Short mmCIF file of C-alpha atoms in Angstrom, two decimals:
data_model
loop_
_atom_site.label_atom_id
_atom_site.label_comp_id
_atom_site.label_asym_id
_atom_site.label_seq_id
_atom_site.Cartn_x
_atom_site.Cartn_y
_atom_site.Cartn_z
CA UNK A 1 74.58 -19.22 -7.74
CA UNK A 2 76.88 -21.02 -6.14
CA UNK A 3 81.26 -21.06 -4.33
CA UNK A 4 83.43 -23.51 -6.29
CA UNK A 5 86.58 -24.38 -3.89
CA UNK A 6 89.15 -26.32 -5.38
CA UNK A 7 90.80 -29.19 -3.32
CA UNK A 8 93.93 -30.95 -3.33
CA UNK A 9 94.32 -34.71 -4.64
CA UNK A 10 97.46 -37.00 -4.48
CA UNK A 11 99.30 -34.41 -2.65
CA UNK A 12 99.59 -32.14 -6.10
CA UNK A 13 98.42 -28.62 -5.91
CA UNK A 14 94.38 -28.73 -6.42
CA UNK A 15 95.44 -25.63 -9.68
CA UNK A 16 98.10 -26.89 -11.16
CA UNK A 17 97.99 -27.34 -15.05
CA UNK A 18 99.50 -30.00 -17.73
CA UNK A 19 101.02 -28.70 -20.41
CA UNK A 20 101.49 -32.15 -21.38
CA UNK A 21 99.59 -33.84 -24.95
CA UNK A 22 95.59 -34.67 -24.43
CA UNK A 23 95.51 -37.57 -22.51
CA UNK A 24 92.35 -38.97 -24.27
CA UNK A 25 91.90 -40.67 -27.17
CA UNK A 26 90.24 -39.82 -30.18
CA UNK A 27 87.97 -41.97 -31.73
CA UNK A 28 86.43 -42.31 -35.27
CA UNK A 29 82.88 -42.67 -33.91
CA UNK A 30 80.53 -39.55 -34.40
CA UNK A 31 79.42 -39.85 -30.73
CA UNK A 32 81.48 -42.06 -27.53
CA UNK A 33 80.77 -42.55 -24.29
CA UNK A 34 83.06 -45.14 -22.11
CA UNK A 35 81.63 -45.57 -18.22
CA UNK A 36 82.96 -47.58 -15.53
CA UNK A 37 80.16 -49.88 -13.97
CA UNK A 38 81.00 -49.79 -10.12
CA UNK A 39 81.22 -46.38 -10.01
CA UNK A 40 79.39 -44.63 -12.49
CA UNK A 41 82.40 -42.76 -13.59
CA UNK A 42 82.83 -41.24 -16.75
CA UNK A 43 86.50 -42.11 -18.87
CA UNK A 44 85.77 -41.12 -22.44
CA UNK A 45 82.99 -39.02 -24.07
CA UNK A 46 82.95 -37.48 -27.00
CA UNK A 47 79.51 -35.78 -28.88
CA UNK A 48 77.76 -37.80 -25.29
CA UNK A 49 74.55 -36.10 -25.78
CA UNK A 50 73.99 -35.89 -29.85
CA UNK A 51 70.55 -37.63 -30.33
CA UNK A 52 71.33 -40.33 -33.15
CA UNK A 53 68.56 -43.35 -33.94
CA UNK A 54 68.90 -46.15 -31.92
CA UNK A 55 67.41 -48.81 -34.22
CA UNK A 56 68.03 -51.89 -32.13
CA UNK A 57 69.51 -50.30 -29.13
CA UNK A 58 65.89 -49.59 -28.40
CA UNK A 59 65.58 -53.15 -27.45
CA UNK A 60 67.56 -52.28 -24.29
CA UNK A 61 64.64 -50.21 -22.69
CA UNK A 62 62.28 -52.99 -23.93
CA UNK A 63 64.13 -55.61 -21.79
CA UNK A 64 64.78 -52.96 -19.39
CA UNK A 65 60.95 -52.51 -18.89
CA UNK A 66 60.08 -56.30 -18.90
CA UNK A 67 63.19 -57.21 -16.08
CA UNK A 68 61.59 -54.56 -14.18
CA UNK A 69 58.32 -56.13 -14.64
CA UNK A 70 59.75 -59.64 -13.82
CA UNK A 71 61.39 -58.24 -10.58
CA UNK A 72 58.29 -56.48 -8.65
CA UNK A 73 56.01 -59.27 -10.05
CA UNK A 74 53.85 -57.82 -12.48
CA UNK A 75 54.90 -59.92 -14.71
CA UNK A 76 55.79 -63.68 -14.51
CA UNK A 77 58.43 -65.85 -16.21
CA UNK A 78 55.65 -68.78 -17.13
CA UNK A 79 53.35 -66.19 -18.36
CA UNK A 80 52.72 -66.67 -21.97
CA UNK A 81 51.43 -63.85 -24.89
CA UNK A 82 50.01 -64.64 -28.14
CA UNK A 83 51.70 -64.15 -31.14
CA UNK A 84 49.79 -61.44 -33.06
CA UNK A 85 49.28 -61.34 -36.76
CA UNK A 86 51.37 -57.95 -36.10
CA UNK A 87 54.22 -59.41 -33.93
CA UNK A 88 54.41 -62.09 -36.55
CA UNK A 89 54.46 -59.99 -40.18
CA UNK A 90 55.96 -57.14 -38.35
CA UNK A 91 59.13 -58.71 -36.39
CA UNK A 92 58.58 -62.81 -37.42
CA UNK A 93 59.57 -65.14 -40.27
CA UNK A 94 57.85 -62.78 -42.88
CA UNK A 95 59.05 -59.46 -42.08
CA UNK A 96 63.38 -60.75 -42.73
CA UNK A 97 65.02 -58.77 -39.76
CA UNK A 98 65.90 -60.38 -36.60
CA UNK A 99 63.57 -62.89 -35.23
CA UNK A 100 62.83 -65.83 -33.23
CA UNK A 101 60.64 -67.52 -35.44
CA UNK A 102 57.74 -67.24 -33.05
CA UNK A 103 55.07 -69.00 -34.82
CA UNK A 104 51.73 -66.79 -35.65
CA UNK A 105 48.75 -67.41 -33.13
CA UNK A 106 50.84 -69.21 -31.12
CA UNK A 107 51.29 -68.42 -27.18
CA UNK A 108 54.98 -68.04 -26.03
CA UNK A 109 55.93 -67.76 -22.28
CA UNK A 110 58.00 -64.60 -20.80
CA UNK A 111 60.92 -66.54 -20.26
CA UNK A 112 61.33 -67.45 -23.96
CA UNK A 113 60.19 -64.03 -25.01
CA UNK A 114 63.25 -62.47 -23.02
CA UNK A 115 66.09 -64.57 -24.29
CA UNK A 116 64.38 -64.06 -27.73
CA UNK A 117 64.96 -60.21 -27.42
CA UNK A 118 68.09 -60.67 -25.17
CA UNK A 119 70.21 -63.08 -27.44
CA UNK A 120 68.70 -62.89 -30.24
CA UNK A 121 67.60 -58.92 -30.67
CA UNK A 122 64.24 -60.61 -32.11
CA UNK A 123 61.67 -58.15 -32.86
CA UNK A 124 59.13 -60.23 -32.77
CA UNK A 125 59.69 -60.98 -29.33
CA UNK A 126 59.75 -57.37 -28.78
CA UNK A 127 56.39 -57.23 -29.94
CA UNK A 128 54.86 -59.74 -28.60
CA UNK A 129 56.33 -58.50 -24.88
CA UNK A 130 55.30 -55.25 -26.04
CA UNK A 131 51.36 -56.16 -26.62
CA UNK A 132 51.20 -58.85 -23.58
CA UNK A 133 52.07 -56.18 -20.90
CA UNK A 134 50.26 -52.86 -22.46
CA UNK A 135 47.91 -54.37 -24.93
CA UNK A 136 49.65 -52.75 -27.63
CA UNK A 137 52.81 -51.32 -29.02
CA UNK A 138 52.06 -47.85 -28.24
CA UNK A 139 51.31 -47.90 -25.27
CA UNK A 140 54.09 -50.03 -24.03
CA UNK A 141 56.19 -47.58 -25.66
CA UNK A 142 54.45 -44.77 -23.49
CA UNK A 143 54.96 -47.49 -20.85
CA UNK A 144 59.07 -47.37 -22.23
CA UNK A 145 59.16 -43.24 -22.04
CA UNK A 146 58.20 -43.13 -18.36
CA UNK A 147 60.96 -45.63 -17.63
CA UNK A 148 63.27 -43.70 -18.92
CA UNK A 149 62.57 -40.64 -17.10
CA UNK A 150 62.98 -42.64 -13.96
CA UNK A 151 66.28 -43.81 -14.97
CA UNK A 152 67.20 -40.17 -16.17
CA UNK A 153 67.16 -40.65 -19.74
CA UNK A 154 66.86 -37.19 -20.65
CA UNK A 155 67.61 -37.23 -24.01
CA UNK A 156 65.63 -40.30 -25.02
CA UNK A 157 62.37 -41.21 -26.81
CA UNK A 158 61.18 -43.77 -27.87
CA UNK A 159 58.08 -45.00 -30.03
CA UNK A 160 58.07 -48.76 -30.71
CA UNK A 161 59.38 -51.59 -28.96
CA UNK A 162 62.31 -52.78 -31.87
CA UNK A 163 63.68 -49.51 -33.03
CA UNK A 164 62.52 -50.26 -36.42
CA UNK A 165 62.18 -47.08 -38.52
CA UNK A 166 59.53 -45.05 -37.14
CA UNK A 167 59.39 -40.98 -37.08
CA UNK A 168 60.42 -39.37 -33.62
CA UNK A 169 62.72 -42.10 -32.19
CA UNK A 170 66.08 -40.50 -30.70
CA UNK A 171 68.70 -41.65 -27.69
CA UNK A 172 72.59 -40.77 -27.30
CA UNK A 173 75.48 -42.63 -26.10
CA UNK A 174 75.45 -40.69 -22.48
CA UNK A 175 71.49 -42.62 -21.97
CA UNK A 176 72.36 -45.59 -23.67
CA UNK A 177 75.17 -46.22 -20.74
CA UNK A 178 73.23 -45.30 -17.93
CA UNK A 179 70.83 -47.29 -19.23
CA UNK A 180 72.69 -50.58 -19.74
CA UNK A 181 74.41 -49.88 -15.91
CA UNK A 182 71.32 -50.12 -14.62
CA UNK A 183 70.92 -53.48 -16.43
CA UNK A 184 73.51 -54.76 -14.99
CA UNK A 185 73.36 -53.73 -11.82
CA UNK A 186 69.46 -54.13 -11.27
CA UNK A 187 69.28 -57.42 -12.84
CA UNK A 188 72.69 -59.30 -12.38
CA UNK A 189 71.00 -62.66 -12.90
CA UNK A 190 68.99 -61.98 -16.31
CA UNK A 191 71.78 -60.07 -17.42
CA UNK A 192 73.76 -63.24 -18.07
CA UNK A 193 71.84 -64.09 -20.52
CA UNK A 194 73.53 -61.08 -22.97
CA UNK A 195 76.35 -63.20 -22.94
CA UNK A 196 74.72 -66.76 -23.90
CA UNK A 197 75.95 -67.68 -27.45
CA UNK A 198 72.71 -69.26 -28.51
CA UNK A 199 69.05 -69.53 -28.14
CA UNK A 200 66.64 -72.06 -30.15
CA UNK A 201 63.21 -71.89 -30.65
CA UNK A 202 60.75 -73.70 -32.70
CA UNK A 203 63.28 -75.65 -33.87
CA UNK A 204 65.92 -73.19 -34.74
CA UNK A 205 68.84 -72.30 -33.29
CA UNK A 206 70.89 -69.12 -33.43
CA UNK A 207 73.49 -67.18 -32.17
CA UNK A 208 73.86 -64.31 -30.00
CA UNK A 209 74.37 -61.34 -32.66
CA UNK A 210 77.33 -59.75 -30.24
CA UNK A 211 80.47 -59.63 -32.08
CA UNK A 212 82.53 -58.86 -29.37
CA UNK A 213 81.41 -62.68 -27.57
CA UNK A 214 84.06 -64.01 -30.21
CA UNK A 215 86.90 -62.34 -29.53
CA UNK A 216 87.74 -63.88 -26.17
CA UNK A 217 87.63 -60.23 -24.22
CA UNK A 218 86.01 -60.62 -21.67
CA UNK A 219 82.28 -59.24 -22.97
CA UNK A 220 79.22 -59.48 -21.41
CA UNK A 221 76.56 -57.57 -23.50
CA UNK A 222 74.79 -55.95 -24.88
CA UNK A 223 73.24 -54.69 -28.19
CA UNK A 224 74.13 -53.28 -32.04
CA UNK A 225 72.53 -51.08 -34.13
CA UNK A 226 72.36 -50.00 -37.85
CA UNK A 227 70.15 -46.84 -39.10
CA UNK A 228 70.14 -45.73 -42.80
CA UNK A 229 71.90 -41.81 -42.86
CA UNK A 230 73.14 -42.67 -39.02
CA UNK A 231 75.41 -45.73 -39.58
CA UNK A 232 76.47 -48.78 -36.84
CA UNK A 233 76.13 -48.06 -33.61
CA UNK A 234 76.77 -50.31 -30.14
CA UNK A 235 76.48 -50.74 -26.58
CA UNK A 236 78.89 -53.10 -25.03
CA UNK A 237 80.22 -53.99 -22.03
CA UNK A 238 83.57 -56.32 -20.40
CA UNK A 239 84.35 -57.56 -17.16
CA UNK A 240 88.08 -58.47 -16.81
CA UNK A 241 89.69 -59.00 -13.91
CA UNK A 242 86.60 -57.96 -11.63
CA UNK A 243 86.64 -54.52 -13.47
CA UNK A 244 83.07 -54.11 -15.60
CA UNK A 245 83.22 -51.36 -18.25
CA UNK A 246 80.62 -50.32 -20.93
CA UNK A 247 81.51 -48.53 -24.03
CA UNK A 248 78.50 -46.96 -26.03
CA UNK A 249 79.47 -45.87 -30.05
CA UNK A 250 77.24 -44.08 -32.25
CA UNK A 251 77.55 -43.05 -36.12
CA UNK A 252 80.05 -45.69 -37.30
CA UNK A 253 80.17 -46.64 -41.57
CA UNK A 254 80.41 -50.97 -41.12
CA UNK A 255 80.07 -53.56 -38.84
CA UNK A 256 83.63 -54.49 -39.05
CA UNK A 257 84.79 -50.17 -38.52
CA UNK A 258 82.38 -50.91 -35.15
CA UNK A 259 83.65 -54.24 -33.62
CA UNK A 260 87.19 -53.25 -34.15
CA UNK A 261 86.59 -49.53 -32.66
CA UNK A 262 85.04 -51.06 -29.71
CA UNK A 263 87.48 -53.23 -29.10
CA UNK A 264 90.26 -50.91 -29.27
CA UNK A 265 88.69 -48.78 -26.96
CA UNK A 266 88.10 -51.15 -24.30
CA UNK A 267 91.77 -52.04 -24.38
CA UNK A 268 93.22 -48.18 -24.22
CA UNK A 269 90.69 -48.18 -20.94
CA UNK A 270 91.89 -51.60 -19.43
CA UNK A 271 95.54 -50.06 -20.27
CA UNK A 272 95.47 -46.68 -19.24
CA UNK A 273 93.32 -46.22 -16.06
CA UNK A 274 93.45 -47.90 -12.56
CA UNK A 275 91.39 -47.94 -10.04
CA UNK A 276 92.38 -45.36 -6.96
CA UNK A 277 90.18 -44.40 -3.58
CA UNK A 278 89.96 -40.24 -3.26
CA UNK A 279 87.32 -40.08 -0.64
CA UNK A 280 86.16 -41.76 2.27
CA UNK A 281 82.67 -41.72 3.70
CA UNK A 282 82.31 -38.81 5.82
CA UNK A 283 85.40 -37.61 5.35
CA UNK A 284 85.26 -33.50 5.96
CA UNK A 285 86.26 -31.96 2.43
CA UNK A 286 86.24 -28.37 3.80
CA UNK A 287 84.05 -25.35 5.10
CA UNK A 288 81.53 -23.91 3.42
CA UNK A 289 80.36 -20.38 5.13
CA UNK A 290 76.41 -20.28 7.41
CA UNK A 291 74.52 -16.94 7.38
CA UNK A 292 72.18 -16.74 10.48
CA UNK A 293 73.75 -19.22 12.47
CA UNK A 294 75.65 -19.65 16.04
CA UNK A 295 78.76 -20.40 13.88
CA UNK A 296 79.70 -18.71 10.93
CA UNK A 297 81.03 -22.14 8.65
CA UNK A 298 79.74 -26.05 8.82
CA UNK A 299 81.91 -28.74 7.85
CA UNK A 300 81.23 -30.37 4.15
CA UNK A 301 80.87 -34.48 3.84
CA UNK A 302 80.42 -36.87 1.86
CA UNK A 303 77.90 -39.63 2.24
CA UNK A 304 79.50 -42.48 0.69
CA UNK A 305 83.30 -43.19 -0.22
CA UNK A 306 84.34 -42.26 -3.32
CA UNK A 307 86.32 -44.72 -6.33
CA UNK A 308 87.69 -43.18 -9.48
CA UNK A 309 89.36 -44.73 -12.80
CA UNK A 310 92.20 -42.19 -13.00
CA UNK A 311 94.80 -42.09 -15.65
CA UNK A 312 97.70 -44.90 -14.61
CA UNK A 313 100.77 -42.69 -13.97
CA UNK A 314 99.35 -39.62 -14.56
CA UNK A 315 97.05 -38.54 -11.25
CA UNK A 316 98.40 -34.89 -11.95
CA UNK A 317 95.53 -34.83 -14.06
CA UNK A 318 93.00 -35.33 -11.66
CA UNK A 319 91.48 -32.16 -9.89
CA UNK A 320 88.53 -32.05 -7.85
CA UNK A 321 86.25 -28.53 -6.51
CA UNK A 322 82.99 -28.81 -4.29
CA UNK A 323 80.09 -26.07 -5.57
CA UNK A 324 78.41 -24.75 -2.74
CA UNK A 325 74.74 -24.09 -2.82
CA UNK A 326 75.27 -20.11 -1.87
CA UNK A 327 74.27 -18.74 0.44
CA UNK A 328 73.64 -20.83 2.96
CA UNK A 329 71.79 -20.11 5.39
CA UNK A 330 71.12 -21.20 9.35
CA UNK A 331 69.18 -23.65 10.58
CA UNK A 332 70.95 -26.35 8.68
CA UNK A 333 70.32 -30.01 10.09
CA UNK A 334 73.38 -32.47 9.73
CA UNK A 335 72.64 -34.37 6.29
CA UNK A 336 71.31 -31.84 4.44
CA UNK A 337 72.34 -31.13 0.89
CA UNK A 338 74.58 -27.74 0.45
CA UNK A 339 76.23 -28.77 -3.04
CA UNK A 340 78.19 -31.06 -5.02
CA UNK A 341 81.10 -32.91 -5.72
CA UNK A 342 83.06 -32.54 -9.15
CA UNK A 343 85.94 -34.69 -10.36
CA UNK A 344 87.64 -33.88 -13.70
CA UNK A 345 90.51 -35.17 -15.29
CA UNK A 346 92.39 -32.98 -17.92
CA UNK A 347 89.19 -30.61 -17.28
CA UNK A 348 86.48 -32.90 -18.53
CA UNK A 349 84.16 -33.74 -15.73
CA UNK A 350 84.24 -37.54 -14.94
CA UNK A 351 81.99 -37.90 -11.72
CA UNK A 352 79.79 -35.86 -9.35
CA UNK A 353 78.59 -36.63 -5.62
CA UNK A 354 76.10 -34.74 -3.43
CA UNK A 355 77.56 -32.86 -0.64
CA UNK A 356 76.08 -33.04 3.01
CA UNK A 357 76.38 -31.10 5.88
CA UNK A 358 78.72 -32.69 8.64
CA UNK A 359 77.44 -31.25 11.87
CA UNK A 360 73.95 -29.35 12.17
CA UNK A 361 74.32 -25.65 12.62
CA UNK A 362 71.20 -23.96 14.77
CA UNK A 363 69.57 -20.20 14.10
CA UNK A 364 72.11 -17.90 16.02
CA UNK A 365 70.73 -14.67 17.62
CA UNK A 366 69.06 -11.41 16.56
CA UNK A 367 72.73 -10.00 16.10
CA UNK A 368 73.96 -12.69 14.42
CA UNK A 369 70.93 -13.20 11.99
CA UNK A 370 71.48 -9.13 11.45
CA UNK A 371 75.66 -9.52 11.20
CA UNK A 372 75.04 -12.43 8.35
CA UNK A 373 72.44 -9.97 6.65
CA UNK A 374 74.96 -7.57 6.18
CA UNK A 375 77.98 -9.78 5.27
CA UNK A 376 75.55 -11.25 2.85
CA UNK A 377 74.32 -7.81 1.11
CA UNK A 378 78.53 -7.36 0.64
CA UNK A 379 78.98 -10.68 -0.87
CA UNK A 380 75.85 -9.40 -3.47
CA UNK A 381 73.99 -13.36 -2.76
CA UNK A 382 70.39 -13.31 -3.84
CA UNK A 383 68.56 -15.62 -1.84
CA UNK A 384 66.36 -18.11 -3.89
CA UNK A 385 63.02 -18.65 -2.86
#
């Protein structure tokens, strides 16, 4: 249970209402999500959290999984994993999908394996990542499911390392873009190499399979996708003008329907939101009532500053409310947790923020403790336990 109190933004009542057309866009994709990269904040979603197959989206966690490996060590770049006679008929020369021609029984060091499966999306150098850090497929994808509970994938599973058809394999365009933020933002250096146009090994040389690298846009990354029954899917992402978006699509019928949908979307975004400041960091956002303490409210603050996309022109649509965590009750130490921050636009929810107690608040007396009981029996608060 909790006390939703709306605040004010840009100086416009925090309840007014637009009559005005939906801002958003539509878009022919079954499932959307677009996400600014600095902040985490939400501009576009549509269907978010519809499971679809990933196919070679999957690849994401793989390289996900290894950069993680390659930062804390476990893992080095001169390493180097044999090529199975699996990795090689499975995701090599024989098996026709996207490959890096890694030669069979050969040995191939990390650093080759990751711009295989970066720039090329080459299952075999999925594979062969796959069986050199878990000893085999499985269990790296085990290895792949307990990364992405860490990262908050809740709607994610995954069962090999390439997303090639396989029974009970399942993400959604909200996980997808968390996903590739972290990417970005945990591995700035690797993730340069999403953007390389080409990558040769054993004497052949290909090109990045990103369609969007071609049309002078600013991309970056990351992956595409293609599942019979599901249709294209991608995860992309720009940086323009030091602004880094990512735009996730799911359930498209071509290639060409997906580059051009992608693109369009990431100019609507680049045209129709700027950047604005609506919180500083410990700035007081209002009162939230104490039971059981020597004052009867504590001040509500943030943590960090706060940085929204809003709609250019239109900051009318912005509204923001803090949920309390009700009832609250004294001793409360300054820091603590007592609820959350939520910032919609046109009443879709964009962005949330922990909220912290400002000042601590100590146990008041017998009479107060026995005051606050009674106030709280008339407010009818359960207390959770």
């Amino acid at each position: 249970m909790g006390i939703s109190l709306a605040l004010s933004l840009f100086g416009a009542p925090a309840q007014a209402q637009t009559q005005d057309a939906p801002f958003f866009t539509d878009t022919v994709a079954r499932g959307a999500l677009i996400m600014d990269v600095e902040t985490g904040g939400i501009l576009l979603e549509k269907n978010a959290d519809e499971p679809f197959a990933p196919a070679s989206l999957v690849k994401l966690m793989t390289a996900d999984v290894a950069l993680s490996a390659l930062a804390s060590g476990r893992i080095n770049p001169t390493d180097a994993y044999p090529v199975s006679d699996h990795a090689w008929r499975t995701g090599g020369a024989p098996s026709r999908t996207a490959t890096m021609f890694a030669a069979v029984r050969s040995s191939v060091p990390v650093d080759a394996l990751v711009k295989g499966l970066v720039i090329q999306s080459a299952n075999d150098a999925a594979i062969i990542l796959a069986e050199g850090m878990d000893g085999s497929e499985a269990a790296f994808a085990q290895h792949m499911n307990r990364r992405a509970a860490e990262l908050g994938l809740s709607n994610s599973y995954f069962v090999n390392a390439t997303g090639l058809p396989q029974e009970g394999q399942k993400t959604t365009t909200r996980d997808m873009a968390l996903l590739a933020r972290n990417i970005q933002i945990s591995y700035p250096e690797p993730y340069k190499l999403y953007a390389q146009p080409e990558f040769e090994w054993n004497r052949i040389l290909q090109r990045n399979r990103n369609p969007l690298l071609r049309l002078n846009m600013g991309a970056t990354g990351l992956a595409t996708g293609f599942a019979e029954d599901e249709g294209y899917s991608i995860v992309a992402a720009t940086e323009k003008d030091g602004r880094k978006t990512i735009v996730v699509l799911s359930g498209l019928e071509s290639d060409a329907a997906r580059t051009k949908e992608a693109a369009r979307l990431f100019e609507w975004t680049a045209t129709n939101f700027e950047r604005r400041s609506l919180f500083s960091a410990g700035q007081v956002l209002g009162q939230a009532q104490v039971f059981g303490g020597t004052t009867g409210y504590v001040n509500a603050v943030l943590e960090s500053g706060v940085d929204l996309y809003v709609p250019r022109k239109r900051t009318d649509l912005v509204t923001a409310r803090i949920v309390y965590d009700a009832p609250l009750m004294a001793p409360l130490s300054k820091g603590t947790r007592i609820g959350s921050l939520k910032i919609s636009i046109q009443g879709r929810q964009v962005l949330e923020r922990d909220v912290f107690v400002g000042d601590g608040v100590a146990e008041g007396a017998f009479s107060a403790r026995a005051a606050s009981a009674v106030r709280e029996l008339a407010f009818g608060w359960v207390r959770r336990l």
